[in-house]
């Protein structure tokens, strides 16, 4: 596992998104930010474990969201997806704010973030 950060940046018209990933030992830290006001809006932690009730692998996830922020909508599912795909603990921090965002802007942002995370997962396997 490389210790240097991997960064993906996408320009989307009037705003940009950045995804950065860095191995910290055998754990992965991912930051996704952008828009008009990049920030920390939500942090999700996910890790693979064994089910207590059956012989199966599961992913446990917890999220902390700052008041008024909806970044948890993407941080949680992405942390789960990466933890499952890479079989390792993952922290995902998301902070994207777009002034006067339309529903189409939000759909575009979510789709682009998912695409960026797919690209990160492929590069990190």
Coordinates of N, CA and C in Angstrom, one line a residue:
X1 N 0.8 -1.2 0.0 CA 0.0 0.0 0.0 C 0.9 1.2 0.0
X2 N 0.6 2.1 -0.8 CA 1.3 3.4 -0.9 C 0.9 4.3 0.2
X3 N 1.8 5.2 0.7 CA 1.4 6.1 1.7 C 1.2 7.5 1.1
X4 N 1.5 7.7 -0.1 CA 1.3 9.0 -0.7 C -0.2 9.2 -1.1
X5 N -0.7 10.4 -1.1 CA -2.1 10.6 -1.4 C -2.4 10.4 -2.9
X6 N -3.6 10.0 -3.2 CA -4.1 9.9 -4.5 C -5.2 10.9 -4.6
X7 N -5.1 11.8 -5.7 CA -6.1 12.9 -5.8 C -6.7 12.8 -7.2
X8 N -8.0 13.0 -7.2 CA -8.8 13.2 -8.4 C -9.6 14.5 -8.3
X9 N -9.5 15.3 -9.4 CA -10.2 16.6 -9.4 C -11.0 16.6 -10.7
X10 N -12.3 17.1 -10.5 CA -13.2 17.2 -11.7 C -13.7 18.6 -11.7
X11 N -13.6 19.3 -12.9 CA -14.2 20.6 -13.1 C -15.6 20.3 -13.7
X12 N -16.6 20.9 -13.0 CA -18.0 20.7 -13.5 C -18.7 22.1 -13.7
X13 N -18.2 22.7 -14.7 CA -18.8 24.0 -15.1 C -18.4 25.1 -14.0
X14 N -19.4 25.5 -13.2 CA -19.1 26.6 -12.3 C -18.5 26.2 -11.0
X15 N -18.3 24.9 -10.8 CA -17.7 24.4 -9.6 C -16.8 23.2 -9.8
X16 N -16.0 22.8 -8.9 CA -15.1 21.7 -9.0 C -15.2 20.8 -7.8
X17 N -14.9 19.5 -7.9 CA -14.9 18.6 -6.9 C -13.5 17.9 -6.8
X18 N -13.1 17.6 -5.6 CA -11.8 17.0 -5.4 C -12.0 15.8 -4.4
X19 N -11.4 14.7 -4.8 CA -11.4 13.5 -3.9 C -9.9 13.1 -3.7
X20 N -9.5 13.0 -2.4 CA -8.2 12.6 -2.0 C -8.3 11.4 -1.2
X21 N -7.3 10.4 -1.4 CA -7.3 9.2 -0.6 C -5.8 9.0 -0.1
X22 N -5.7 8.6 1.1 CA -4.4 8.3 1.7 C -4.4 7.1 2.6
X23 N -3.5 6.2 2.4 CA -3.4 5.0 3.3 C -2.8 5.5 4.6
X24 N -3.3 5.1 5.7 CA -2.7 5.4 7.0 C -2.6 4.0 7.6
X25 N -1.4 3.4 7.5 CA -1.2 2.0 7.8 C -2.1 1.2 6.9
X26 N -2.9 0.3 7.5 CA -3.8 -0.5 6.7 C -5.2 0.1 6.6
X27 N -5.4 1.3 7.0 CA -6.7 2.0 7.0 C -6.6 3.1 5.9
X28 N -7.8 3.4 5.4 CA -7.9 4.4 4.3 C -8.6 5.7 4.8
X29 N -8.1 6.8 4.5 CA -8.7 8.1 4.8 C -9.1 8.7 3.4
X30 N -10.3 9.1 3.2 CA -10.8 9.8 2.0 C -11.4 11.1 2.3
X31 N -11.0 12.1 1.6 CA -11.7 13.4 1.7 C -12.3 13.8 0.4
X32 N -13.5 14.2 0.4 CA -14.2 14.7 -0.8 C -14.8 16.1 -0.5
X33 N -14.4 17.0 -1.3 CA -14.7 18.4 -1.0 C -14.8 19.2 -2.3
X34 N -15.5 20.4 -2.2 CA -15.6 21.2 -3.4 C -16.8 22.1 -3.3
X35 N -17.1 22.6 -4.6 CA -18.2 23.5 -4.7 C -17.7 25.0 -4.4
X36 N -18.7 25.8 -4.0 CA -18.4 27.2 -3.7 C -17.7 27.3 -2.3
X37 N -18.0 26.5 -1.4 CA -17.4 26.5 0.0 C -17.0 25.1 0.4
X38 N -15.8 24.7 0.1 CA -15.4 23.4 0.6 C -15.3 23.4 2.2
X39 N -15.7 22.3 2.8 CA -15.7 22.3 4.3 C -15.8 20.9 4.7
X40 N -15.9 20.7 6.0 CA -16.2 19.4 6.6 C -17.7 19.4 7.0
X41 N -18.5 18.6 6.4 CA -19.9 18.5 6.7 C -20.3 17.2 7.3
X42 N -19.6 16.1 7.0 CA -20.0 14.8 7.6 C -18.7 13.9 7.5
X43 N -18.6 13.1 8.5 CA -17.5 12.1 8.6 C -18.1 10.7 8.9
X44 N -17.8 9.8 8.0 CA -18.3 8.4 8.2 C -17.1 7.5 8.3
X45 N -17.3 6.5 9.3 CA -16.3 5.5 9.5 C -16.9 4.1 9.2
X46 N -16.3 3.3 8.4 CA -16.9 2.0 8.1 C -15.7 1.0 8.2
X47 N -16.1 -0.2 8.7 CA -15.0 -1.3 8.8 C -15.7 -2.6 8.7
X48 N -15.0 -3.6 8.0 CA -15.5 -4.9 7.8 C -15.4 -5.7 9.2
X49 N -16.3 -6.6 9.4 CA -16.3 -7.4 10.6 C -17.1 -8.7 10.3
X50 N -17.1 -9.6 11.3 CA -17.9 -10.8 11.2 C -19.3 -10.6 11.9
X51 N -20.3 -11.1 11.3 CA -21.6 -11.0 11.9 C -21.6 -11.8 13.2
X52 N -22.3 -11.3 14.2 CA -22.4 -12.0 15.5 C -23.4 -13.2 15.4
X53 N -24.3 -13.1 14.4 CA -25.4 -14.1 14.3 C -25.3 -15.1 13.2
X54 N -24.4 -14.9 12.3 CA -24.2 -15.9 11.2 C -22.8 -15.8 10.7
X55 N -22.4 -16.8 10.0 CA -21.0 -16.8 9.4 C -21.0 -16.0 8.2
X56 N -20.9 -14.7 8.3 CA -20.9 -13.8 7.2 C -20.1 -12.6 7.5
X57 N -19.5 -12.0 6.5 CA -18.9 -10.7 6.7 C -19.9 -9.6 6.5
X58 N -19.7 -8.6 7.4 CA -20.6 -7.4 7.3 C -19.7 -6.1 7.3
X59 N -20.3 -5.0 7.1 CA -19.6 -3.7 7.2 C -20.4 -2.9 8.2
X60 N -19.7 -2.4 9.2 CA -20.4 -1.6 10.2 C -20.0 -0.1 9.9
X61 N -20.9 0.8 10.0 CA -20.7 2.2 9.7 C -21.3 3.1 10.7
X62 N -20.6 4.2 11.0 CA -21.1 5.3 11.8 C -20.8 6.6 11.2
X63 N -21.7 7.6 11.4 CA -21.6 8.9 10.7 C -21.8 10.0 11.8
X64 N -21.0 11.0 11.7 CA -21.1 12.2 12.5 C -21.3 13.3 11.4
X65 N -22.4 14.1 11.6 CA -22.8 15.1 10.6 C -22.9 16.4 11.4
X66 N -22.3 17.5 10.8 CA -22.5 18.8 11.4 C -23.9 19.3 11.2
X67 N -24.4 20.1 12.2 CA -25.8 20.5 12.1 C -26.0 21.3 10.8
X68 N -27.1 20.9 10.1 CA -27.5 21.6 8.9 C -26.9 21.1 7.7
X69 N -25.9 20.2 7.8 CA -25.2 19.7 6.6 C -25.8 18.4 6.2
X70 N -25.9 18.2 4.8 CA -26.5 17.0 4.3 C -25.4 16.1 3.6
X71 N -24.1 16.3 3.9 CA -23.0 15.6 3.3 C -23.1 14.1 3.7
X72 N -23.7 13.8 4.8 CA -23.9 12.4 5.2 C -24.6 11.5 4.2
X73 N -25.4 12.1 3.3 CA -26.1 11.4 2.3 C -25.1 10.6 1.4
X74 N -23.9 11.2 1.2 CA -22.9 10.5 0.4 C -21.8 9.9 1.3
X75 N -21.4 10.5 2.4 CA -20.3 9.9 3.2 C -20.5 8.5 3.7
X76 N -21.7 8.3 4.2 CA -22.0 6.9 4.7 C -22.0 5.8 3.7
X77 N -22.8 5.9 2.7 CA -22.8 4.9 1.6 C -21.4 4.7 1.0
X78 N -20.7 5.8 0.8 CA -19.3 5.6 0.2 C -18.3 4.9 1.1
X79 N -18.4 5.3 2.4 CA -17.5 4.6 3.4 C -17.8 3.1 3.4
X80 N -19.1 2.8 3.4 CA -19.5 1.3 3.4 C -19.0 0.6 2.2
X81 N -19.2 1.3 1.0 CA -18.8 0.7 -0.2 C -17.3 0.5 -0.3
X82 N -16.5 1.5 0.1 CA -15.0 1.3 0.1 C -14.5 0.3 1.1
X83 N -15.1 0.2 2.3 CA -14.7 -0.7 3.3 C -15.0 -2.2 2.8
X84 N -16.1 -2.3 2.1 CA -16.4 -3.7 1.6 C -15.5 -4.0 0.4
X85 N -15.3 -3.1 -0.5 CA -14.5 -3.3 -1.7 C -13.0 -3.6 -1.3
X86 N -12.5 -2.9 -0.3 CA -11.1 -2.9 0.0 C -10.8 -3.8 1.2
X87 N -11.9 -4.2 1.9 CA -11.8 -5.1 3.1 C -10.8 -4.4 4.1
X88 N -11.1 -3.2 4.4 CA -10.3 -2.4 5.4 C -11.1 -1.3 6.0
X89 N -10.7 -0.8 7.2 CA -11.3 0.3 7.8 C -11.2 1.6 6.9
X90 N -12.2 2.4 6.8 CA -12.2 3.5 5.9 C -12.9 4.7 6.6
X91 N -12.3 5.9 6.5 CA -12.9 7.1 7.0 C -13.2 8.0 5.8
X92 N -14.4 8.4 5.6 CA -14.8 9.3 4.5 C -15.3 10.6 5.0
X93 N -14.6 11.7 4.7 CA -15.0 13.1 5.1 C -15.5 13.8 3.8
X94 N -16.7 14.3 3.9 CA -17.3 15.0 2.8 C -17.8 16.4 3.2
X95 N -17.5 17.4 2.3 CA -17.9 18.8 2.4 C -18.0 19.5 1.1
X96 N -19.2 19.5 0.6 CA -19.5 20.1 -0.7 C -20.6 21.1 -0.5
X97 N -20.4 22.4 -0.9 CA -21.5 23.3 -0.8 C -21.5 24.1 -2.1
X98 N -22.7 24.2 -2.7 CA -22.9 24.9 -3.9 C -24.0 25.9 -3.7
X99 N -23.7 27.2 -3.8 CA -24.7 28.2 -3.7 C -25.8 28.1 -4.7
X100 N -27.0 28.2 -4.2 CA -28.2 28.1 -5.0 C -28.2 26.9 -5.9
X101 N -27.9 25.7 -5.4 CA -27.8 24.5 -6.2 C -29.2 24.0 -6.6
X102 N -29.3 23.7 -7.8 CA -30.6 23.1 -8.3 C -30.6 21.6 -8.1
X103 N -31.8 21.0 -8.2 CA -31.9 19.6 -8.0 C -30.9 18.9 -9.0
X104 N -30.8 19.4 -10.2 CA -29.9 18.8 -11.2 C -28.5 19.0 -10.8
X105 N -28.1 20.1 -10.2 CA -26.7 20.3 -9.7 C -26.4 19.2 -8.7
X106 N -27.4 19.0 -7.8 CA -27.2 18.0 -6.7 C -27.0 16.6 -7.3
X107 N -27.9 16.2 -8.3 CA -27.8 14.9 -8.9 C -26.4 14.8 -9.6
X108 N -26.0 15.8 -10.3 CA -24.7 15.8 -11.0 C -23.5 15.6 -9.9
X109 N -23.6 16.3 -8.8 CA -22.5 16.2 -7.8 C -22.5 14.8 -7.2
X110 N -23.6 14.2 -6.9 CA -23.7 12.9 -6.3 C -23.1 11.9 -7.3
X111 N -23.6 12.0 -8.6 CA -23.1 11.0 -9.6 C -21.6 11.2 -9.8
X112 N -21.1 12.4 -9.8 CA -19.7 12.6 -10.1 C -18.9 12.1 -8.9
X113 N -19.3 12.3 -7.7 CA -18.6 11.8 -6.5 C -18.6 10.3 -6.5
X114 N -19.7 9.6 -6.9 CA -19.7 8.2 -7.0 C -18.7 7.7 -8.0
X115 N -18.6 8.4 -9.1 CA -17.7 8.0 -10.2 C -16.2 8.2 -9.7
X116 N -16.0 9.3 -9.0 CA -14.6 9.5 -8.4 C -14.2 8.4 -7.4
X117 N -15.2 8.0 -6.6 CA -14.9 7.0 -5.6 C -14.7 5.6 -6.3
X118 N -15.4 5.3 -7.3 CA -15.1 4.1 -8.1 C -13.7 4.1 -8.7
X119 N -13.3 5.3 -9.2 CA -11.9 5.4 -9.7 C -10.9 5.3 -8.6
X120 N -11.2 5.8 -7.4 CA -10.2 5.7 -6.3 C -10.2 4.2 -5.9
X121 N -11.3 3.5 -5.8 CA -11.3 2.1 -5.4 C -10.5 1.3 -6.3
X122 N -10.7 1.5 -7.6 CA -9.9 0.7 -8.6 C -8.4 1.0 -8.5
X123 N -8.1 2.2 -8.3 CA -6.6 2.6 -8.2 C -6.0 2.0 -6.9
X124 N -6.8 1.8 -5.8 CA -6.3 1.4 -4.5 C -6.3 -0.1 -4.3
X125 N -7.0 -0.8 -5.2 CA -7.0 -2.3 -5.0 C -5.7 -2.9 -5.3

